């Protein structure tokens, strides 16, 4: 199917969530994805409720904007942002509507891990049971969500504003993020969504199974343990220079969970912050001390530019040859918007990259 004209760039904070502040031109290219509809609004959203699940309702979920009560087990589920659709699908619930993955996705506006899970549920994109897809390139798509007539809207991992929340609540009960925008861990997202869908036991098992998979994979790379790291975004062509992700972000959170240590310079400079990143002057790049520096890059040429940059090249990890620079948008998405589906998919590619850098630490 031919690709449509490039869409507008994602809102700044959502795009930075995945990549850092990439240029508008790169954003336009990244968003050149298929606009085809992949499923009717009448797709079945959930399995028939079991008696035990049904008896769990009503449930009340606290979040950043108050609390939401869900009176009955939802049958028509719609998700916003990233992660929420992954979690619902991993719990065996096929939403009636999901956002397209317009950054890091494939030509179907999906991801390899989501495609595999939907196929197991008999709801692959393009089939009658597939979720409908809608664009979030310009923000929350209230119109398309309303058309789907949902019983619940899942945004446990999201950057919903209070205004977004109020408008969505006029459509259906909304499960918003618990505290910091885009700061919900995949474990918490899974637990919250499990409660909202009447699948608390399944959610608990899913978290445990996913953590066991991660632990087993990480055990194959003992050199990673204890290494200090900074996860940031480096742009030699930009006046902004450096953005460094804080402990609120799922990228540093994941590296910490596998036994690495967030660099003290990041810990000290992000204390008390509710942001997922902090800007850092390129003139002070030499102060970003860590064993390993991880960043997304649009291409290999950018990696060379970073190393040659008179300021960014002074970052200690770059001088030591322990820069991990990856240009795979899908891999970046799998770590940034981490879920019980995306993390197991990412490990066989991402962990060896970290291990090679760890081997080079002197």
XYZ file of C-alpha atoms in Angstrom:
362
model
C 0.000 0.000 0.000
C 1.577 3.372 -0.935
C 2.589 5.669 1.884
C 0.611 8.886 2.307
C 2.157 12.328 2.560
C 4.071 12.877 5.808
C 1.938 13.818 8.797
C 2.706 16.721 11.135
C 5.245 16.039 13.860
C 4.048 14.568 17.132
C 3.513 17.036 19.987
C 6.914 17.968 21.393
C 6.685 16.124 24.709
C 5.414 12.896 23.155
C 8.106 12.951 20.487
C 10.796 13.626 23.082
C 9.392 10.700 25.053
C 10.683 8.383 22.368
C 13.622 10.081 20.779
C 14.660 13.342 22.289
C 14.132 16.530 20.377
C 14.662 15.297 16.819
C 14.350 17.782 14.002
C 11.005 18.547 12.395
C 12.203 17.066 9.130
C 13.088 13.783 10.798
C 9.744 13.774 12.568
C 7.910 14.153 9.283
C 9.771 11.220 7.781
C 9.178 9.115 10.883
C 5.468 9.751 10.670
C 5.042 8.637 7.055
C 2.918 5.649 7.920
C -0.149 4.031 6.472
C -3.482 5.732 7.021
C -5.575 2.658 6.231
C -8.353 1.688 8.616
C -7.781 -1.785 10.014
C -10.956 -2.768 11.771
C -14.568 -1.893 12.280
C -15.764 -0.059 15.357
C -17.787 -3.130 16.230
C -14.734 -5.304 16.971
C -15.130 -7.380 20.119
C -13.170 -5.705 22.908
C -12.914 -8.338 25.595
C -13.553 -11.919 26.446
C -16.871 -12.748 28.083
C -16.485 -11.857 31.770
C -16.027 -14.704 34.195
C -18.194 -14.745 37.299
C -15.218 -13.938 39.549
C -14.117 -11.019 37.375
C -17.619 -9.602 37.191
C -18.004 -9.755 40.957
C -14.922 -7.521 41.345
C -16.916 -4.564 40.078
C -17.460 -1.743 40.691
C -13.788 -0.744 41.039
C -12.364 2.691 41.800
C -8.974 3.763 40.520
C -7.108 6.807 41.854
C -5.068 8.893 39.438
C -3.571 12.342 38.881
C -6.968 13.973 38.333
C -8.929 12.307 41.131
C -10.595 8.930 40.897
C -12.578 6.932 38.363
C -15.191 4.320 39.175
C -15.861 1.564 36.653
C -19.230 0.024 37.437
C -19.057 -3.127 35.308
C -16.360 -5.124 33.552
C -15.649 -3.173 30.348
C -16.475 -4.832 27.052
C -15.487 -2.000 24.717
C -11.988 -0.815 25.573
C -10.193 2.113 23.916
C -6.619 3.125 24.694
C -4.675 6.366 24.298
C -0.946 7.082 24.148
C 1.541 4.185 24.133
C 1.773 1.109 26.410
C -1.911 0.863 27.405
C -2.877 -1.120 24.309
C 0.103 -3.447 24.809
C -0.982 -4.191 28.366
C -4.635 -4.811 27.490
C -3.640 -7.137 24.662
C -1.113 -8.951 26.881
C -4.002 -9.551 29.308
C -6.044 -11.124 26.529
C -8.297 -8.131 25.863
C -8.509 -6.850 22.286
C -9.453 -3.151 22.390
C -12.022 -1.786 19.958
C -9.666 1.110 19.247
C -5.971 1.919 19.649
C -3.658 4.727 18.505
C -1.396 4.115 15.534
C 2.283 3.800 16.353
C 3.255 6.803 14.289
C 6.837 6.797 15.523
C 8.788 3.557 15.642
C 5.947 1.588 14.100
C 5.699 -0.484 10.948
C 3.680 0.203 7.808
C 0.549 -0.963 9.608
C 1.056 1.620 12.344
C 1.827 -1.199 14.748
C 4.863 -2.925 16.296
C 6.308 -6.433 16.003
C 5.367 -7.330 19.579
C 1.800 -6.075 19.234
C 1.368 -7.835 15.895
C 2.527 -11.136 17.400
C 0.183 -10.836 20.392
C -2.824 -9.879 18.268
C -2.156 -12.800 15.933
C -2.320 -15.190 18.901
C -5.687 -13.668 19.834
C -6.990 -14.034 16.276
C -7.222 -10.265 15.881
C -4.378 -9.332 13.531
C -4.604 -5.931 11.883
C -6.508 -6.373 8.665
C -8.822 -9.012 10.138
C -12.433 -8.555 11.210
C -11.556 -8.756 14.911
C -8.696 -6.243 14.792
C -8.863 -2.986 16.752
C -9.730 0.156 14.831
C -6.786 2.547 14.649
C -6.750 6.317 14.950
C -4.062 8.975 14.693
C -2.659 10.862 17.670
C -0.234 12.931 15.600
C -2.132 16.076 16.612
C -2.939 14.971 20.163
C -5.831 13.044 21.697
C -8.304 12.085 18.961
C -11.559 12.795 20.768
C -13.696 12.463 17.629
C -12.541 8.978 16.678
C -12.621 7.771 20.269
C -16.219 8.919 20.683
C -17.213 7.049 17.507
C -16.016 3.797 19.111
C -18.515 4.091 21.975
C -16.102 2.768 24.629
C -16.959 1.479 28.109
C -13.566 2.615 29.392
C -10.598 4.646 28.091
C -7.187 3.467 29.286
C -4.411 6.025 29.782
C -2.500 4.668 32.788
C 0.677 5.532 30.904
C 0.084 8.874 29.216
C 0.588 12.606 29.234
C -3.103 13.468 29.468
C -3.784 16.995 30.669
C -6.663 17.767 32.996
C -8.501 19.269 30.023
C -7.936 16.064 28.030
C -9.191 14.034 30.970
C -12.365 16.069 31.347
C -13.195 15.881 27.638
C -12.569 12.135 27.518
C -14.646 11.617 30.666
C -17.646 12.953 28.768
C -17.255 9.901 26.508
C -16.490 7.145 29.041
C -14.725 6.519 32.369
C -11.022 7.352 32.000
C -8.084 5.660 33.721
C -5.387 8.355 33.737
C -1.754 8.199 34.859
C -1.354 7.925 38.649
C 1.187 10.715 39.177
C 3.785 12.020 36.721
C 2.898 12.372 33.042
C 4.655 9.622 31.060
C 6.169 8.422 34.329
C 4.165 5.267 35.021
C 6.300 2.139 35.210
C 5.233 -0.781 33.061
C 4.581 -2.759 36.246
C 2.219 -0.094 37.584
C 0.534 0.321 34.204
C -0.098 -3.425 34.126
C -1.464 -3.505 37.667
C -3.757 -0.501 37.117
C -5.100 -1.769 33.810
C -5.556 -5.250 35.228
C -7.776 -3.791 37.941
C -9.739 -1.700 35.421
C -10.410 -4.758 33.258
C -11.233 -7.169 36.066
C -8.001 -9.089 35.510
C -5.984 -8.363 38.653
C -4.723 -11.934 39.088
C -3.702 -12.130 35.435
C -1.902 -8.786 35.751
C 0.050 -9.939 38.800
C 1.164 -13.068 36.959
C 2.039 -11.076 33.833
C 4.324 -8.767 35.818
C 6.015 -11.697 37.549
C 6.499 -13.639 34.309
C 7.894 -10.611 32.487
C 10.298 -9.791 35.311
C 11.471 -13.424 35.306
C 12.132 -13.257 31.560
C 14.128 -10.055 31.975
C 16.135 -11.502 34.879
C 17.006 -14.626 32.902
C 18.136 -12.637 29.863
C 20.148 -10.136 31.914
C 21.953 -12.948 33.755
C 23.688 -13.754 30.465
C 25.486 -10.365 30.598
C 27.026 -10.068 34.081
C 29.373 -7.277 32.938
C 26.409 -4.872 32.876
C 25.839 -5.057 36.643
C 26.937 -2.010 38.606
C 27.948 0.089 35.604
C 26.902 3.720 35.865
C 24.914 5.170 33.001
C 23.295 8.251 31.542
C 20.414 7.862 29.119
C 20.023 11.005 27.086
C 19.596 12.532 23.697
C 22.491 14.111 21.812
C 22.008 16.427 18.857
C 25.208 17.894 17.456
C 23.252 19.959 14.908
C 20.987 21.504 17.551
C 21.620 24.448 19.821
C 19.954 22.437 22.574
C 22.816 19.956 22.512
C 21.862 17.540 25.285
C 18.753 16.286 27.051
C 19.232 13.901 29.961
C 16.445 11.573 31.109
C 15.648 11.560 34.819
C 14.750 8.675 37.112
C 11.081 9.446 36.311
C 11.557 8.100 32.795
C 11.140 4.451 31.845
C 14.481 4.287 30.027
C 16.671 4.994 33.085
C 14.185 3.049 35.204
C 14.710 -0.047 33.050
C 18.513 0.195 33.200
C 18.348 0.607 36.975
C 16.093 -2.438 37.260
C 18.607 -4.615 35.423
C 21.361 -3.713 37.869
C 22.973 -0.609 36.396
C 23.391 2.638 38.355
C 22.029 6.030 37.328
C 24.991 8.418 37.247
C 25.303 10.622 40.364
C 25.378 13.772 38.212
C 21.876 12.952 36.964
C 20.616 11.986 40.412
C 21.859 15.259 41.892
C 20.546 17.508 39.148
C 17.085 15.971 38.895
C 16.233 15.720 42.596
C 12.668 16.848 43.164
C 11.942 17.073 39.442
C 8.652 15.769 38.074
C 9.951 16.023 34.509
C 11.159 13.023 32.547
C 14.141 14.933 31.167
C 16.361 17.884 31.994
C 18.125 20.091 29.434
C 21.896 20.170 29.750
C 24.195 22.776 28.272
C 26.606 21.389 25.702
C 29.244 23.643 27.253
C 29.037 21.450 30.366
C 29.014 18.140 28.505
C 32.316 17.163 30.107
C 30.527 17.024 33.481
C 28.264 14.166 32.361
C 30.384 11.484 33.997
C 29.271 7.856 33.671
C 30.606 4.500 32.552
C 28.126 4.314 29.648
C 26.067 6.904 27.758
C 22.995 5.682 25.847
C 21.269 7.726 23.158
C 19.001 7.448 20.124
C 20.382 8.694 16.820
C 18.627 9.061 13.458
C 21.516 7.420 11.583
C 25.135 6.283 11.831
C 26.381 9.596 10.464
C 24.974 11.338 13.537
C 27.005 9.036 15.768
C 30.152 10.147 13.947
C 29.076 13.788 14.306
C 28.566 13.357 18.045
C 32.034 11.905 18.479
C 33.579 14.693 16.400
C 31.647 17.520 18.056
C 34.051 19.723 20.071
C 31.630 19.899 23.016
C 29.625 16.670 22.942
C 32.805 14.744 22.233
C 33.982 15.713 25.717
C 31.363 13.551 27.401
C 33.513 11.051 29.345
C 31.758 7.940 28.009
C 32.250 9.141 24.433
C 35.943 9.777 25.055
C 36.219 6.269 26.550
C 34.415 4.633 23.621
C 31.420 3.525 25.671
C 28.679 5.351 23.790
C 25.631 3.201 22.920
C 23.971 4.985 19.997
C 21.090 3.181 18.339
C 19.212 4.303 15.229
C 16.473 1.654 15.381
C 13.320 3.646 16.127
C 11.359 0.513 16.983
C 13.981 -0.591 19.508
C 13.997 2.878 21.053
C 10.212 2.777 21.331
C 10.308 -0.663 22.960
C 12.447 0.685 25.826
C 10.981 4.188 26.062
C 7.352 3.060 26.089
C 8.140 -0.221 27.807
C 5.460 -2.836 28.323
C 5.165 -6.553 29.114
C 5.134 -7.134 25.348
C 7.881 -4.752 24.232
C 10.600 -5.490 26.779
C 10.966 -9.227 26.067
C 11.085 -8.355 22.356
C 13.880 -5.820 22.886
C 16.260 -7.765 25.106
C 18.116 -9.880 22.549
C 19.118 -6.735 20.657
C 19.537 -4.138 23.390
C 21.401 -6.145 26.034
C 24.312 -7.102 23.736
C 24.780 -3.402 22.901
C 25.039 -2.564 26.589
C 27.370 -5.512 27.177
C 29.790 -4.391 24.452
C 29.981 -0.948 26.037
C 30.415 -2.459 29.509
C 33.306 -4.584 28.199
C 35.039 -1.375 27.068
C 34.803 0.307 30.491
C 38.268 0.642 32.002
